[in-house]
Amino acid sequence: MSTSENSQLIQLDAETTTATTIPPTVAEEISLDDPSLYLNRELTWLAFNRRVLHGASDSRNPLLERVKFLAIVSNNLDEFFMKRIGGLKQQIAAGVHTQSLDGRTPTQQLKECQAAVRDLQTEQRRIYLCLMDELATQDIRLVLYKDLDADTRIRLREHFRANIFPMLTPLAMDPAHPFPFISNLALNLLVTLRYPGGNEVYMARVKVPVSKDVSKRLISVDGTHTYVTLEDLIVNNLDMLFPGMEFVSCGLFRVTRNAIVEPDVEVANDLLEMIESELRERHFAPIVRLEVEPGMEPTHRGMLAAELGLNEEEDVIEVDGMFALRDLFEIAAIDIPELHDKPHRPVDHPLLANDRRNIFHIIRENGPILLQHPYQPFSTSVERFLRTAADDPKVLAIKMTLYRTSAGAILDSLIKAARNGKQVAVLVELKARFDEAANIQWARRLEAEGIHVNYGVMGLKTHSKLIFVVRRDYSQLRRYYHIGTGNYHAGTAKLYTDLGMLGCDEDIGQDLTELFNYLTGYSPPPSYRKILAAPYNLKRTLIDKINREIDHQNRDGNGLIQMKMNALEDADITRALYKASRAGVQVDLIIRDTCRFRPGLPGISEKARVVSIVGRFLEHARIIYFHNGGEEEYFIGSADMMGRNLDSRVEVHAPVENPELRQELRLILDVQFADTRSAWDMDPDGNYTQRTPEDENARGAQETLIGVAEKRLAAAAKHKEKKVRSRLLSHFQWRLREKSAQ
């Protein structure tokens, strides 16, 4: 891609997320309930995907990493249609005309989202073609079957006959055969054919069997990095499936179904039964999108739309080129090191690296430990904590929340603990979107081992990330815990940036005792000593602390609020931040994707700033900071500032009180605010501009934090860790002062 093409992508607009610009003269008079102050949730999420898509065009990224970004956006858009477009369609069908916080009806949101998606997919297509050209220079090609030489086609035909043909099931469509069921996100061929010399045309549907058990989407040609798609191979060998027939046409299509299915709580005997029923219903859920090839016969396209219950003009999308670009993950995974990011190898936490003692002794003697993933390994920290708890004869009980997990060490340790006679109670969240089936499986496996499995509080998702261990230390019971921002999933711990805290603070331990008693029993406590828990005191306490910062600003002029999270959507929190910013409090936000807050509005959010970090890892950690007149407060936890998290989920944020751990959090915030490589700044209208470093070799925040983790471990071996941390912190604070002075 040329420099001029790349520069055009540096500033990306947020589609129609923009609102009317507010003149300074009326800023003080405007109500903080005015819809013009708030950006749209759905459109800002799509704008985030434009920033991710930019990673596919950014020539500074290695080629196969750029392919990965393209696949990520495709996967995200599939989920967007399943969840967000599906939800909007449900509202419209129910006759909902209520306006969103930003003043849009469901119909308006749907139309604007569809327009934004069309623009995004046009850009996707352009970048896809550029990447295909660049991949060809590295002898990585996606080719058409018909362009291969005769001998190669013969070998592929034999592969088709032996490995794919037995799995194909053509389904006729005529008065004697009803229109077949179409699976969500499956690729399908609509084949029209006739008998030789005949005039009557017959129609059949053939499902393309992409799966790990049958075939990958991309089929290697003779073991090289040249590939044909599975559907192309099938199309060119349909004569095996329909011997003796003449083919009139063959068109590819794909449907997307709504993932939002309202379970019937009253008819379900228990929660597990209800979720299993919801999964079955989702399989047959209404279709929200039909993707077709541009050249499909209009009558066939219309027939599909009609049979699937879709509006042909609004819900049918022509895909020019490869369908389901998320399958490009197969190309992104090709093992050519020079076309990938430099391999990242997490380094152990300095306190855990060379100390093989019981981890509970380390925590008790050294105080709390802040874990930073993926810069530090999940296996030698969180998994070690749980593994030790399972083996330690002094551990009496383990309690844990599981929102998303994977097979492996976490489940194995829980089972081992139960077999070792410990009391083990696990709250498995069955309503974790797209992980319901896996969580049902884990729940049944744990129950079979005699573990107490609970499904949480009816009406609330349990999204908190907690491990709670009761251990007999000397003559007393001591409570140990892990409080995290990310799921207990070894795979995502390598790809997401998350935080966790190991500790044994007495007050936090008592709070978690009462929280788990509520989750497995009844009646939440009236208050907690230290933790902030949703849906009880988290939102109220945060708003109180925001208002307290206004008081500090009015009294001393030093109000400062900094928040790092995935999304800022909640109306009350956004309104409180506007109030603080209008009062002069400095509001600094690091928001990965959805953000309703508009920075830089004269007289309202003039000094506020919103930064989004898009890098090789998915930003997932949550940090909340209040300057509090010099009595600083830091919190980490599981909740984003979204209505669903604060009002409809069980979430936990915990204070970070240890001065050294606070230094580590301060370093993370300062590094990300100072990032000139992978940071994007939002302007008052909701548009984002990527920062451009003076040094083209500048490292992004994530690469910097990789280096920090390595330096800390090396320094710890020489007993200089505290000095290194302090020096790094001073360096980034100096950079921030220099930047603000410019």
PDB file of C-alpha atoms in Angstrom, residues 43 86 109 446 487 534 550 557 605 624 626 637 672 675 681 690 702 726:
ATOM      1  CA  LEU A  43     -22.062   3.449  16.028  1.00  0.00           C
ATOM      2  CA  GLY A  86     -30.754  -8.613  16.081  1.00  0.00           C
ATOM      3  CA  GLN A 109     -30.186   3.297  14.746  1.00  0.00           C
ATOM      4  CA  LEU A 446     -17.677 -30.270  38.229  1.00  0.00           C
ATOM      5  CA  ASN A 487     -11.638 -14.432  32.615  1.00  0.00           C
ATOM      6  CA  ALA A 534     -22.480  -4.160  41.379  1.00  0.00           C
ATOM      7  CA  ILE A 550     -15.588  18.297  41.991  1.00  0.00           C
ATOM      8  CA  GLY A 557      -8.084  23.260  41.817  1.00  0.00           C
ATOM      9  CA  SER A 605     -15.613  18.848  28.447  1.00  0.00           C
ATOM     10  CA  ILE A 624     -10.169   3.633  38.018  1.00  0.00           C
ATOM     11  CA  PHE A 626      -9.206   9.470  41.730  1.00  0.00           C
ATOM     12  CA  GLY A 637     -12.021  -4.970  38.655  1.00  0.00           C
ATOM     13  CA  GLN A 672      -0.749   4.458  27.590  1.00  0.00           C
ATOM     14  CA  ASP A 675       1.674   6.295  23.504  1.00  0.00           C
ATOM     15  CA  ASP A 681      -7.502  10.528  20.125  1.00  0.00           C
ATOM     16  CA  GLN A 690      -4.273   8.074  15.204  1.00  0.00           C
ATOM     17  CA  GLN A 702       2.020  -2.695  24.729  1.00  0.00           C
ATOM     18  CA  SER A 726      10.584   4.337  40.211  1.00  0.00           C
TER      19      SER A 726
END
